[in-house]
Short mmCIF file of C-alpha atoms and ligand atoms in Angstrom, two decimals:
data_model
loop_
_atom_site.label_atom_id
_atom_site.label_comp_id
_atom_site.label_asym_id
_atom_site.label_seq_id
_atom_site.Cartn_x
_atom_site.Cartn_y
_atom_site.Cartn_z
CA UNK A 264 -0.51 -0.32 -0.14
CA UNK A 265 1.34 3.29 -0.51
CA UNK A 266 2.31 5.31 2.04
CA UNK A 267 -0.62 7.81 3.57
CA UNK A 268 -1.45 11.53 1.13
CA UNK A 269 -4.24 12.41 1.69
CA UNK A 270 -3.87 15.02 -1.12
CA UNK A 271 -7.26 12.65 -3.66
CA UNK A 272 -10.23 14.22 -2.99
CA UNK A 273 -14.26 12.56 -4.77
CA UNK A 274 -16.58 16.12 -6.31
CA UNK A 275 -19.41 15.06 -8.25
CA UNK A 276 -18.41 11.72 -9.12
CA UNK A 277 -15.21 12.11 -10.18
CA UNK A 278 -11.11 11.65 -8.44
CA UNK A 279 -9.29 15.21 -8.14
CA UNK A 280 -6.45 16.32 -6.53
CA UNK A 281 -7.68 18.69 -2.78
CA UNK A 282 -6.29 21.97 -5.30
CA UNK A 283 -8.22 21.22 -8.25
CA UNK A 284 -11.34 20.87 -6.47
CA UNK A 285 -14.17 24.01 -6.54
CA UNK A 286 -17.43 24.43 -5.92
CA UNK A 287 -19.67 27.74 -7.38
CA UNK A 288 -19.80 30.87 -5.34
CA UNK A 289 -23.43 30.18 -5.52
CA UNK A 290 -23.42 26.40 -3.98
CA UNK A 291 -25.99 26.37 -0.78
CA UNK A 292 -23.39 25.34 0.78
CA UNK A 293 -21.89 28.51 0.76
CA UNK A 294 -24.14 30.68 0.66
CA UNK A 295 -27.06 29.73 3.51
CA UNK A 296 -24.46 26.35 4.57
CA UNK A 297 -27.96 24.33 2.92
CA UNK A 298 -26.47 20.78 3.53
CA UNK A 299 -25.52 17.63 6.08
CA UNK A 300 -22.20 15.46 6.94
CA UNK A 301 -20.30 13.09 8.16
CA UNK A 302 -17.02 12.31 9.83
CA UNK A 303 -15.88 8.85 9.35
CA UNK A 304 -13.03 7.20 10.93
CA UNK A 305 -10.36 4.61 8.67
CA UNK A 306 -8.46 2.50 10.61
CA UNK A 307 -5.49 0.08 9.25
CA UNK A 308 -7.62 0.97 6.61
CA UNK A 309 -10.93 -0.13 7.19
CA UNK A 310 -13.77 2.42 7.36
CA UNK A 311 -15.69 2.71 10.73
CA UNK A 312 -19.24 1.05 11.49
CA UNK A 313 -19.77 2.09 7.58
CA UNK A 314 -23.37 1.17 7.50
CA UNK A 315 -24.34 3.24 11.07
CA UNK A 316 -23.10 5.94 9.18
CA UNK A 317 -24.67 5.82 6.17
CA UNK A 318 -27.48 5.30 7.73
CA UNK A 319 -27.24 8.24 9.65
CA UNK A 320 -25.90 10.15 6.44
CA UNK A 321 -29.63 8.81 4.54
CA UNK A 322 -31.21 9.93 8.57
CA UNK A 323 -29.83 13.41 8.29
CA UNK A 324 -30.35 14.29 4.56
CA UNK A 325 -34.08 13.16 5.08
CA UNK A 326 -34.46 15.43 7.96
CA UNK A 327 -33.11 18.27 5.27
CA UNK A 328 -34.93 16.97 2.42
CA UNK A 329 -31.78 16.48 0.17
CA UNK A 330 -33.38 13.41 -1.68
CA UNK A 331 -29.61 10.69 -1.39
CA UNK A 332 -27.74 10.88 -4.42
CA UNK A 333 -25.95 7.88 -4.15
CA UNK A 334 -27.12 4.20 -3.13
CA UNK A 335 -24.91 2.24 -0.19
CA UNK A 336 -23.56 0.25 -2.13
CA UNK A 337 -22.06 3.64 -4.18
CA UNK A 338 -21.29 4.79 -1.26
CA UNK A 339 -19.21 1.36 0.11
CA UNK A 340 -17.37 1.87 -3.18
CA UNK A 341 -16.97 5.13 -3.23
CA UNK A 342 -15.60 5.77 0.05
CA UNK A 343 -13.14 3.02 -0.12
CA UNK A 344 -11.45 3.97 -3.45
CA UNK A 345 -10.99 7.40 -2.21
CA UNK A 346 -9.26 5.79 1.12
CA UNK A 347 -7.34 3.54 -1.05
CA UNK A 348 -5.73 6.49 -3.36
CA UNK A 349 -5.40 8.40 0.17
CA UNK A 350 -3.07 5.34 1.02
CA UNK A 351 -5.88 3.47 4.02
CA UNK A 352 -4.09 3.86 7.06
CA UNK A 353 -5.65 5.96 9.64
CA UNK A 354 -7.77 8.79 8.56
CA UNK A 355 -10.62 10.26 8.87
CA UNK A 356 -13.16 11.10 5.60
CA UNK A 357 -14.94 13.45 5.86
CA UNK A 358 -18.34 13.38 3.35
CA UNK A 359 -20.45 16.17 2.57
CA UNK A 360 -23.17 17.16 0.82
CA UNK A 361 -25.02 20.09 -0.02
CA UNK A 362 -28.38 20.93 -1.95
CA UNK A 363 -26.61 22.05 -4.95
CA UNK A 364 -26.07 24.97 -6.99
CA UNK A 365 -29.32 27.48 -7.91
CA UNK A 366 -30.19 31.45 -7.35
CA UNK A 367 -29.61 32.49 -4.00
CA UNK A 368 -33.74 32.03 -2.56
CA UNK A 369 -34.54 30.55 0.81
CA UNK A 370 -36.84 27.71 -0.85
CA UNK A 371 -36.06 24.71 -2.56
CA UNK A 372 -34.42 25.31 -6.23
CA UNK A 373 -36.27 22.79 -8.04
CA UNK A 374 -34.46 20.45 -10.00
CA UNK A 375 -30.82 21.13 -8.53
CA UNK A 376 -29.01 18.85 -8.40
CA UNK A 377 -26.92 17.62 -4.45
CA UNK A 378 -22.56 18.95 -4.17
CA UNK A 379 -21.22 16.11 -3.37
CA UNK A 380 -17.22 16.26 -1.71
CA UNK A 381 -15.99 13.41 0.36
CA UNK A 382 -12.21 14.16 1.30
CA UNK A 383 -9.32 12.18 3.79
CA UNK A 384 -6.90 13.90 6.33
CA UNK A 385 -4.69 12.20 7.99
CA UNK A 386 -6.18 10.43 11.61
CA UNK A 387 -4.38 10.75 15.22
CA UNK A 388 -4.24 9.19 17.94
CA UNK A 389 -4.92 11.08 21.63
CA UNK A 390 -1.85 11.83 22.70
CA UNK A 391 -0.34 9.52 26.68
CA UNK A 392 -0.39 13.44 28.29
CA UNK A 393 -3.97 13.73 26.79
CA UNK A 394 -5.21 10.58 27.75
CA UNK A 395 -3.19 9.80 31.34
CA UNK A 396 -4.19 13.25 32.11
CA UNK A 397 -7.91 13.88 30.77
CA UNK A 398 -9.36 17.09 29.30
CA UNK A 399 -10.78 20.28 31.13
CA UNK A 400 -14.94 21.36 29.73
CA UNK A 401 -16.62 24.11 30.15
CA UNK A 402 -20.78 24.60 31.36
CA UNK A 403 -22.48 26.67 28.26
CA UNK A 404 -26.21 26.90 28.14
CA UNK A 405 -26.60 25.17 24.55
CA UNK A 406 -27.98 28.22 22.13
CA UNK A 407 -28.73 25.52 19.12
CA UNK A 408 -31.77 24.10 16.49
CA UNK A 409 -34.05 22.04 18.10
CA UNK A 410 -32.61 19.40 15.26
CA UNK A 411 -29.45 18.69 16.46
CA UNK A 412 -29.85 14.94 15.47
CA UNK A 413 -29.22 16.70 11.54
CA UNK A 414 -25.66 16.03 11.40
CA UNK A 415 -25.98 19.44 9.33
CA UNK A 416 -23.08 21.54 7.64
CA UNK A 417 -24.00 25.03 9.09
CA UNK A 418 -22.47 24.31 12.84
CA UNK A 419 -21.82 28.69 13.63
CA UNK A 420 -23.39 27.91 17.35
CA UNK A 421 -21.21 24.52 17.85
CA UNK A 422 -18.48 26.64 16.49
CA UNK A 423 -18.92 29.73 18.91
CA UNK A 424 -19.12 26.90 21.42
CA UNK A 425 -16.59 25.86 21.76
CA UNK A 426 -14.57 28.55 21.16
CA UNK A 427 -15.95 30.25 24.28
CA UNK A 428 -14.45 27.08 26.21
CA UNK A 429 -10.89 27.44 24.01
CA UNK A 430 -10.52 30.61 25.17
CA UNK A 431 -11.34 29.58 28.23
CA UNK A 432 -8.54 27.04 28.49
CA UNK A 433 -10.48 24.37 28.46
CA UNK A 434 -11.05 21.89 25.43
CA UNK A 435 -14.49 21.26 25.17
CA UNK A 436 -18.21 23.23 26.12
CA UNK A 437 -20.28 20.90 27.48
CA UNK A 438 -24.13 22.15 26.92
CA UNK A 439 -27.05 22.21 28.72
CA UNK A 440 -30.63 22.76 27.56
CA UNK A 441 -33.58 23.57 30.11
CA UNK A 442 -31.06 22.62 33.31
CA UNK A 443 -30.54 19.04 31.49
CA UNK A 444 -26.95 17.63 29.46
CA UNK A 445 -27.59 17.32 25.67
CA UNK A 446 -23.18 17.43 25.18
CA UNK A 447 -20.62 18.53 24.07
CA UNK A 448 -20.24 21.25 21.01
CA UNK A 449 -18.45 18.69 19.08
CA UNK A 450 -18.72 15.18 20.88
CA UNK A 451 -21.40 13.35 22.97
CA UNK A 452 -21.48 12.78 27.18
CA UNK A 453 -21.17 10.39 29.44
CA UNK A 454 -20.24 10.07 32.84
CA UNK A 455 -20.85 7.40 35.62
CA UNK A 456 -21.62 6.89 38.90
CA UNK A 457 -21.40 5.18 41.79
CA UNK A 458 -19.87 1.73 39.26
CA UNK A 459 -23.12 3.24 36.71
CA UNK A 460 -22.83 4.94 33.15
CA UNK A 461 -25.30 7.26 32.11
CA UNK A 462 -25.78 8.65 29.26
CA UNK A 463 -28.74 11.41 27.57
CA UNK A 464 -30.91 9.11 25.95
CA UNK A 465 -31.07 10.01 21.86
CA UNK A 466 -33.73 13.02 21.19
CA UNK A 467 -33.91 16.13 18.62
CA UNK A 468 -31.68 17.92 21.01
CA UNK A 469 -28.17 15.67 21.04
CA UNK A 470 -26.14 13.88 18.36
CA UNK A 471 -26.31 10.28 18.06
CA UNK A 472 -22.89 9.22 18.29
CA UNK A 473 -21.31 6.10 16.37
CA UNK A 474 -18.44 6.07 18.89
CA UNK A 475 -21.92 6.60 22.21
CA UNK A 476 -23.69 3.99 20.48
CA UNK A 477 -20.44 1.03 20.13
CA UNK A 478 -19.82 2.08 24.11
CA UNK A 479 -23.43 1.24 24.85
CA UNK A 480 -22.72 -2.23 22.83
CA UNK A 481 -19.20 -2.03 24.55
CA UNK A 482 -20.70 -1.68 28.11
CA UNK A 483 -23.56 -4.65 27.56
CA UNK A 484 -21.80 -7.49 26.14
CA UNK A 485 -19.07 -6.91 28.93
CA UNK A 486 -22.32 -6.65 31.92
CA UNK A 487 -21.05 -2.60 32.67
CA UNK A 488 -24.10 -1.26 33.98
CA UNK A 489 -25.36 1.68 31.68
CA UNK A 490 -28.85 3.88 31.58
CA UNK A 491 -29.49 5.73 28.89
CA UNK A 492 -31.55 9.25 30.50
CA UNK A 493 -31.87 12.32 31.80
CA UNK A 494 -28.98 14.02 33.34
CA UNK A 495 -29.36 17.75 35.67
CA UNK A 496 -26.55 20.36 35.77
CA UNK A 497 -26.74 19.35 39.23
CA UNK A 498 -25.62 15.06 38.57
CA UNK A 499 -23.45 16.23 36.79
CA UNK A 500 -21.23 18.13 38.67
CA UNK A 501 -21.62 15.35 40.82
CA UNK A 502 -20.73 12.96 38.96
CA UNK A 503 -18.15 10.03 39.11
CA UNK A 504 -16.65 10.60 35.75
CA UNK A 505 -17.08 12.70 33.18
CA UNK A 506 -16.17 11.27 29.00
CA UNK A 507 -16.57 12.52 26.22
CA UNK A 508 -16.72 10.53 22.74
CA UNK A 509 -16.37 10.49 18.76
CA UNK A 510 -14.99 9.30 15.64
CA UNK A 511 -11.80 11.59 16.02
CA UNK A 512 -11.62 11.92 19.36
CA UNK A 513 -12.24 8.24 20.54
CA UNK A 514 -13.55 8.64 24.16
CA UNK A 515 -11.53 10.94 26.30
CA UNK A 516 -12.07 12.02 30.88
CA UNK A 517 -12.93 14.89 31.42
CA UNK A 518 -11.17 15.46 34.51
CA UNK A 519 -11.21 19.40 34.64
CA UNK A 520 -15.27 21.15 35.02
CA UNK A 521 -15.54 24.33 35.39
CA UNK A 522 -11.98 24.45 36.95
CA UNK A 523 -12.81 21.92 39.87
CA UNK A 524 -12.05 18.65 39.29
CA UNK A 525 -13.74 15.67 38.45
CA UNK A 526 -13.29 12.92 40.97
CA UNK A 527 -9.91 13.04 42.28
CA UNK A 528 -9.07 14.58 39.46
CA UNK A 529 -7.86 11.46 37.37
CA UNK A 530 -9.62 9.88 34.54
CA UNK A 531 -10.92 7.18 36.31
CA UNK A 532 -11.34 3.15 36.28
CA UNK A 533 -14.43 2.82 34.53
CA UNK A 534 -13.23 5.80 31.60
CA UNK A 535 -9.86 2.83 31.96
CA UNK A 536 -12.01 -0.64 30.82
CA UNK A 537 -13.57 1.82 28.21
CA UNK A 538 -11.25 3.34 26.84
CA UNK A 539 -9.10 -0.41 26.47
CA UNK A 540 -12.62 -2.36 25.29
CA UNK A 541 -12.67 0.71 23.03
CA UNK A 542 -8.99 -0.39 21.82
CA UNK A 543 -9.65 -3.58 21.22
CA UNK A 544 -12.67 -3.66 19.29
CA UNK A 545 -10.42 -1.36 16.77
CA UNK A 546 -7.62 -3.99 16.83
CA UNK A 547 -10.34 -6.19 16.10
CA UNK A 548 -11.53 -3.83 13.10
CA UNK A 549 -8.31 -4.21 12.05
CA UNK A 550 -8.05 -7.58 12.02
CA UNK A 551 -11.32 -8.56 9.84
CA UNK A 552 -13.31 -9.47 12.92
CA UNK A 553 -15.45 -5.99 14.28
CA UNK A 554 -16.88 -3.77 11.75
N1 LIG B 23 -22.14 15.18 18.25
C1 LIG B 23 -21.51 16.66 18.27
C2 LIG B 23 -22.85 17.44 17.89
C3 LIG B 23 -21.17 16.62 17.01
O1 LIG B 23 -20.54 17.58 16.49
C4 LIG B 23 -19.92 15.31 17.65
C5 LIG B 23 -19.39 14.58 16.44
O2 LIG B 23 -18.86 14.83 15.50
C6 LIG B 23 -20.87 13.37 18.28
C7 LIG B 23 -21.91 14.34 19.12
C8 LIG B 23 -20.17 12.92 18.55
O3 LIG B 23 -20.63 11.85 16.93
P1 LIG B 23 -19.70 10.79 16.48
O4 LIG B 23 -19.62 9.88 17.50
O5 LIG B 23 -20.84 9.95 15.73
O6 LIG B 23 -18.18 11.01 15.88
#
């Protein structure tokens, strides 16, 4: 296999060098943020949980009323081809579909072909320091819309929230809507209380994370107690452990929240176990015995 060089992208049916991939300024993705996206990690050249990512892609498209431009078989072939062209190994695939190009008007245009872009970038493993020390987070009010289950490219609220966290010296913003925790600005949220793993149930106020779902599967198969239920702000602050999950960051332990230590300020034992199970799952994927 050739070395990883993620310079090839797929745009509207063609593979080409990234610097030659151009989209007209009338594209509704550029003008309105009218589109959806997916991020799929690749380990050992294999696409992680592809079926689940394609199902969420299809749900997001249906949620914004864009017809799915490709069948799942076509998606799979295209994604595999791009990953191979870019050298396999560990990559992060970014896939975006917009409603296409049209004169600027809020209402949907007639007969517009969706714009499809797929690119990849190197996927970096979390550093040992990050895993040993965990990350810090701040709590903020969830200012986003009521369709957070759709993976929409219009991420301005998430961007502002994440930047507020970064400005405060933290890595993530944990969001609170009407007294309940929803998720992070770009991650799902879990707490551990008395050895039980708790995460908010799916619904319109959070993205149904593929990492989140796998973690619950791993908890179930390994007899780790878990619940999908509301988490109040008070429960967050009293948690023994707090975790964040996402495809590119995997599972991170939050060891400081709003400047106070979570537990003893170190990644906890339940996180250690879940992190190890997740790493074992990735090895099984690379070996071809998991998807
Ligand atoms: N929630 C939000 C708002 C996200 O942006 C992400 C990922 O970027 C997630 C949750 C985690 O989803 P996944 O595990 O599928 O990456």
